[in-house]
C-alpha cells in the first residue's frame, strides 16, 4: 500500500481504452517530469506561454509547472471555445509560446491560419502531444513558425513525456515520436517478456523517475503493469537503428490480417492524403472468410462525393 505521504497528485485516466483509474504521482515524479521536459525544450524566464488546456490533465498541468519552474508567464485560456480570443490574447500579451493537443492546432491551422500566421514568427517554442498529428499540419506549423522549437512528445499520464522530437532539426524523422527524453529509458518487449532489438515490433516499456508509483486502490493493476521500475504502456512500436521510436498504436487497436500486424494510424495518414477526405478513422473487423483474421474498415468524412473505385486504386498504389 502506498503511503498517503508520498502522494502529491492523483490524475484519473482511462488511457486510450479501458476503465478509469487513478494514477498516483509523487512530488519526485512531478519534479522529474518537469526537469526532463525543460532540459529538452530549453525554455527560460523569457517564456510567455498561451495555455488553452485543462490543468486537471497531465499535459496542461505539466506545462504550467514547466513555465513556473523557470519563472516564466502563463496565459490561461478556456480551451478552444473561442480560438480568436486565444490569438487576440497572444498578441496583447506578446506571447512567444503556445502548447496544445493536435486537435487544437488543427482548428488554428484550418480555420484561423491567416491570424495565426501573423504571430507565427514571434513564437519561440511549441509543445504538442497526447494524440496523432497529421503530417500536413506538422509541415504548415513549421512554415508558419520558422523561429520556434516545435517539440512533440509521446507519453502517458503514468509516464509523462517519455520521448521528444524537434520538428525543425529532426524533420526527416517526423513519422516517429522521437528519441527517449532526458533521463528516460525505453525498450521494446516481445510477447514472452523478452527484450527485442532494433526494428523489432513489440510493446513499449518506459523507465524513469517520472513513472508513477502505481494505481490508486488497484494493487493487481499496479503489479501487472509496473515491474522493476519499468512501465508496460500497452502501446506497440519499435526502435529503429538511429534510436528513434516508431509508435504503431495501442495493443487493442492493432489490426491482425492473417498474422500481419497493421497500425490503424498508418492507414489513416495515407487516406488523409487523398483529395476530398477531411477525416478518417480505421478499425479492424472480423474477416468474412477467415475466423481468426481481420479486415480493415475505414470511416471517412468527405468534402464532396468520391469515386470508391478511384479511392481503392489510390490505396492499392500507396499501401503495402
Coordinates of C-alpha atoms in Angstrom, one line a residue, residues 31-289:
X31 CA 9.7 17.3 -10.4
X32 CA 11.4 14.8 -12.5
X33 CA 9.0 15.2 -15.4
X34 CA 9.2 19.0 -15.2
X35 CA 13.0 19.0 -15.3
X36 CA 13.1 16.4 -18.1
X37 CA 10.8 18.5 -20.3
X38 CA 12.7 21.7 -19.6
X39 CA 16.0 20.1 -20.3
X40 CA 14.8 19.1 -23.8
X41 CA 12.8 22.2 -24.6
X42 CA 15.4 24.7 -23.2
X43 CA 12.9 27.4 -22.1
X44 CA 13.8 30.3 -19.8
X45 CA 12.3 33.1 -17.7
X46 CA 11.5 34.9 -21.0
X47 CA 8.7 32.4 -21.7
X48 CA 5.2 33.8 -22.1
X49 CA 3.1 30.8 -23.0
X50 CA -0.6 30.6 -24.1
X51 CA -2.1 27.6 -22.3
X52 CA -5.6 26.6 -23.6
X53 CA -5.6 23.1 -21.9
X54 CA -7.1 21.8 -18.8
X55 CA -4.9 21.9 -15.8
X56 CA -6.6 18.7 -14.5
X57 CA -5.0 16.7 -17.2
X58 CA -1.3 15.6 -17.4
X59 CA -0.3 17.7 -20.4
X60 CA -1.8 21.1 -19.2
X61 CA -0.6 20.6 -15.6
X62 CA 2.9 19.8 -16.8
X63 CA 3.0 22.9 -19.0
X64 CA 2.1 25.1 -16.0
X65 CA 4.8 23.5 -13.9
X66 CA 7.4 23.9 -16.6
X67 CA 6.9 27.6 -17.1
X68 CA 6.7 28.3 -13.4
X69 CA 9.9 26.3 -12.9
X70 CA 11.8 28.8 -15.0
X71 CA 10.0 31.9 -13.7
X72 CA 8.0 32.5 -16.9
X73 CA 4.4 33.7 -17.6
X74 CA 1.3 31.6 -18.5
X75 CA -1.8 33.0 -20.2
X76 CA -4.6 30.7 -19.1
X77 CA -7.4 30.1 -21.7
X78 CA -10.7 28.3 -21.5
X79 CA -9.9 25.7 -24.1
X80 CA -10.6 26.4 -27.8
X81 CA -14.2 27.6 -27.4
X82 CA -13.1 30.9 -28.8
X83 CA -9.9 30.5 -30.9
X84 CA -10.0 34.1 -31.9
X85 CA -9.7 35.1 -28.3
X86 CA -6.6 32.9 -27.8
X87 CA -4.9 34.7 -30.8
X88 CA -6.0 38.1 -29.5
X89 CA -4.5 37.5 -26.1
X90 CA -1.3 36.2 -27.6
X91 CA -0.9 39.5 -29.5
X92 CA -2.0 41.6 -26.5
X93 CA 0.4 39.9 -24.0
X94 CA 3.2 39.4 -26.6
X95 CA 3.1 35.6 -26.1
X96 CA 6.1 33.8 -27.5
X97 CA 4.8 30.2 -27.0
X98 CA 1.8 28.0 -27.2
X99 CA 1.1 24.4 -26.3
X100 CA -1.8 22.2 -27.3
X101 CA -3.0 18.8 -28.4
X102 CA -3.1 18.3 -32.2
X103 CA -6.9 19.0 -32.4
X104 CA -6.3 22.5 -31.1
X105 CA -3.7 23.2 -33.7
X106 CA -6.0 21.8 -36.4
X107 CA -8.5 24.4 -35.5
X108 CA -5.9 27.2 -35.7
X109 CA -4.3 25.9 -38.9
X110 CA -7.5 25.0 -40.8
X111 CA -9.8 28.0 -39.8
X112 CA -7.5 30.7 -38.4
X113 CA -4.4 30.3 -40.5
X114 CA -4.1 34.0 -41.5
X115 CA -4.4 35.2 -38.0
X116 CA -2.0 32.6 -36.7
X117 CA 0.5 33.4 -39.4
X118 CA 0.7 37.0 -38.1
X119 CA 2.1 35.8 -34.8
X120 CA 4.0 32.8 -36.0
X121 CA 7.4 34.5 -36.3
X122 CA 7.3 35.7 -32.7
X123 CA 6.8 32.1 -31.3
X124 CA 9.9 30.7 -29.7
X125 CA 8.6 27.3 -28.7
X126 CA 5.6 25.0 -29.0
X127 CA 4.8 21.7 -27.3
X128 CA 2.4 19.2 -28.9
X129 CA 1.3 15.8 -27.6
X130 CA -1.4 13.4 -26.4
X131 CA -2.6 12.3 -29.9
X132 CA -1.7 11.7 -33.5
X133 CA -1.0 14.8 -35.6
X134 CA -1.4 14.9 -39.4
X135 CA 1.8 15.3 -41.4
X136 CA 0.3 18.2 -43.3
X137 CA -0.3 20.1 -40.1
X138 CA 3.3 19.5 -39.0
X139 CA 4.6 21.0 -42.2
X140 CA 2.3 24.0 -42.1
X141 CA 3.3 24.7 -38.4
X142 CA 7.0 24.5 -39.3
X143 CA 6.4 27.0 -42.2
X144 CA 4.4 29.5 -40.1
X145 CA 6.7 29.3 -37.0
X146 CA 10.2 29.3 -38.5
X147 CA 11.9 30.5 -35.3
X148 CA 10.1 28.1 -32.9
X149 CA 11.5 25.0 -31.3
X150 CA 8.5 22.8 -32.1
X151 CA 8.5 19.8 -29.8
X152 CA 6.1 16.9 -29.9
X153 CA 6.1 14.3 -27.2
X154 CA 4.8 10.7 -26.6
X155 CA 3.9 9.7 -23.1
X156 CA 1.2 8.6 -20.7
X157 CA -0.2 10.0 -17.5
X158 CA 1.7 7.2 -15.9
X159 CA 5.0 8.2 -17.6
X160 CA 4.9 11.9 -18.7
X161 CA 6.9 12.8 -21.8
X162 CA 8.7 9.6 -22.5
X163 CA 10.0 10.7 -25.9
X164 CA 10.5 14.0 -27.7
X165 CA 11.1 15.2 -31.3
X166 CA 12.0 18.6 -32.5
X167 CA 10.3 19.3 -35.9
X168 CA 12.9 21.6 -37.4
X169 CA 16.1 19.8 -36.5
X170 CA 14.7 16.3 -37.0
X171 CA 12.4 16.9 -40.0
X172 CA 13.4 13.6 -41.6
X173 CA 12.0 11.7 -38.7
X174 CA 8.6 13.3 -38.3
X175 CA 7.0 9.9 -38.9
X176 CA 8.4 8.8 -35.5
X177 CA 7.8 10.1 -31.9
X178 CA 11.4 10.9 -31.5
X179 CA 14.0 9.6 -29.0
X180 CA 13.8 9.0 -25.3
X181 CA 13.5 12.2 -23.3
X182 CA 16.4 13.2 -21.0
X183 CA 16.8 10.7 -18.1
X184 CA 14.4 8.3 -19.6
X185 CA 14.9 4.7 -20.8
X186 CA 12.8 2.9 -23.4
X187 CA 12.9 -0.7 -24.5
X188 CA 10.7 -3.0 -26.7
X189 CA 9.3 -6.2 -25.1
X190 CA 8.3 -9.3 -27.0
X191 CA 5.2 -11.4 -26.4
X192 CA 7.1 -13.6 -23.9
X193 CA 8.6 -10.7 -22.0
X194 CA 11.9 -10.8 -23.8
X195 CA 13.8 -7.6 -24.8
X196 CA 13.7 -7.0 -28.5
X197 CA 16.4 -5.5 -30.7
X198 CA 16.3 -2.7 -33.3
X199 CA 13.4 -2.7 -35.8
X200 CA 11.6 -5.4 -34.0
X201 CA 7.9 -4.7 -33.1
X202 CA 6.6 -5.2 -29.6
X203 CA 5.2 -3.5 -26.5
X204 CA 6.8 -0.2 -25.5
X205 CA 8.3 -0.1 -21.9
X206 CA 9.3 3.1 -20.2
X207 CA 11.6 3.7 -17.2
X208 CA 12.5 6.9 -15.4
X209 CA 11.9 9.0 -12.2
X210 CA 8.7 10.4 -13.7
X211 CA 7.0 7.0 -13.9
X212 CA 4.0 6.6 -11.5
X213 CA 4.3 4.6 -8.2
X214 CA 1.1 2.8 -9.0
X215 CA -2.7 3.0 -9.4
X216 CA -5.0 4.1 -6.5
X217 CA -6.6 1.1 -4.8
X218 CA -5.7 -1.2 -7.7
X219 CA -2.7 -3.3 -6.4
X220 CA -3.3 -6.0 -9.1
X221 CA -3.1 -3.5 -11.9
X222 CA 0.0 -1.9 -10.3
X223 CA 1.7 -5.3 -10.1
X224 CA 0.7 -6.1 -13.7
X225 CA 1.9 -3.0 -15.4
X226 CA 4.8 -1.9 -13.2
X227 CA 7.8 -4.3 -12.8
X228 CA 11.3 -3.4 -11.6
X229 CA 10.7 0.2 -12.4
X230 CA 9.5 -0.5 -16.0
X231 CA 6.1 0.7 -17.1
X232 CA 4.3 -1.5 -19.6
X233 CA 2.5 1.1 -21.7
X234 CA 0.1 -1.1 -23.7
X235 CA 1.4 0.7 -26.9
X236 CA 3.0 -1.2 -29.8
X237 CA 6.1 0.1 -31.5
X238 CA 9.7 -0.4 -32.4
X239 CA 13.0 1.4 -32.2
X240 CA 15.0 2.0 -35.4
X241 CA 18.8 1.8 -35.9
X242 CA 19.1 5.5 -35.0
X243 CA 17.3 5.2 -31.7
X244 CA 14.0 6.8 -32.9
X245 CA 10.8 5.3 -31.5
X246 CA 8.1 4.4 -34.0
X247 CA 4.7 4.3 -32.4
X248 CA 2.2 2.0 -34.1
X249 CA -0.8 2.2 -31.8
X250 CA -2.5 0.7 -28.8
X251 CA -2.3 -3.1 -28.4
X252 CA -6.1 -3.4 -28.7
X253 CA -6.2 -1.3 -31.9
X254 CA -3.6 -3.2 -33.9
X255 CA -5.3 -5.0 -36.8
X256 CA -4.3 -8.6 -37.4
X257 CA -4.6 -9.6 -41.1
X258 CA -3.5 -13.2 -41.2
X259 CA -0.6 -12.6 -38.9
X260 CA 0.4 -9.3 -40.4
X261 CA 0.1 -6.5 -37.8
X262 CA -1.3 -3.3 -39.2
X263 CA -1.4 0.0 -37.4
X264 CA -4.7 2.0 -38.0
X265 CA -2.8 5.3 -37.8
X266 CA -0.6 4.4 -40.8
X267 CA -3.7 3.7 -42.9
X268 CA -5.5 6.9 -41.7
X269 CA -2.4 9.0 -42.7
X270 CA -2.5 7.7 -46.2
X271 CA -6.3 8.1 -46.6
X272 CA -6.0 11.8 -45.5
X273 CA -3.6 12.4 -48.4
X274 CA -6.5 11.6 -50.8
X275 CA -8.1 14.8 -52.2
X276 CA -11.5 15.3 -50.7
X277 CA -11.1 13.3 -47.5
X278 CA -11.0 15.6 -44.5
X279 CA -11.2 13.0 -41.7
X280 CA -10.6 9.2 -41.4
X281 CA -10.8 6.6 -38.7
X282 CA -9.7 3.0 -39.3
X283 CA -10.7 -0.1 -37.3
X284 CA -10.4 -3.8 -37.6
X285 CA -13.4 -6.0 -38.2
X286 CA -13.7 -9.8 -38.4
X287 CA -12.9 -11.2 -41.8
X288 CA -15.7 -12.8 -43.7
X289 CA -13.6 -15.7 -45.0

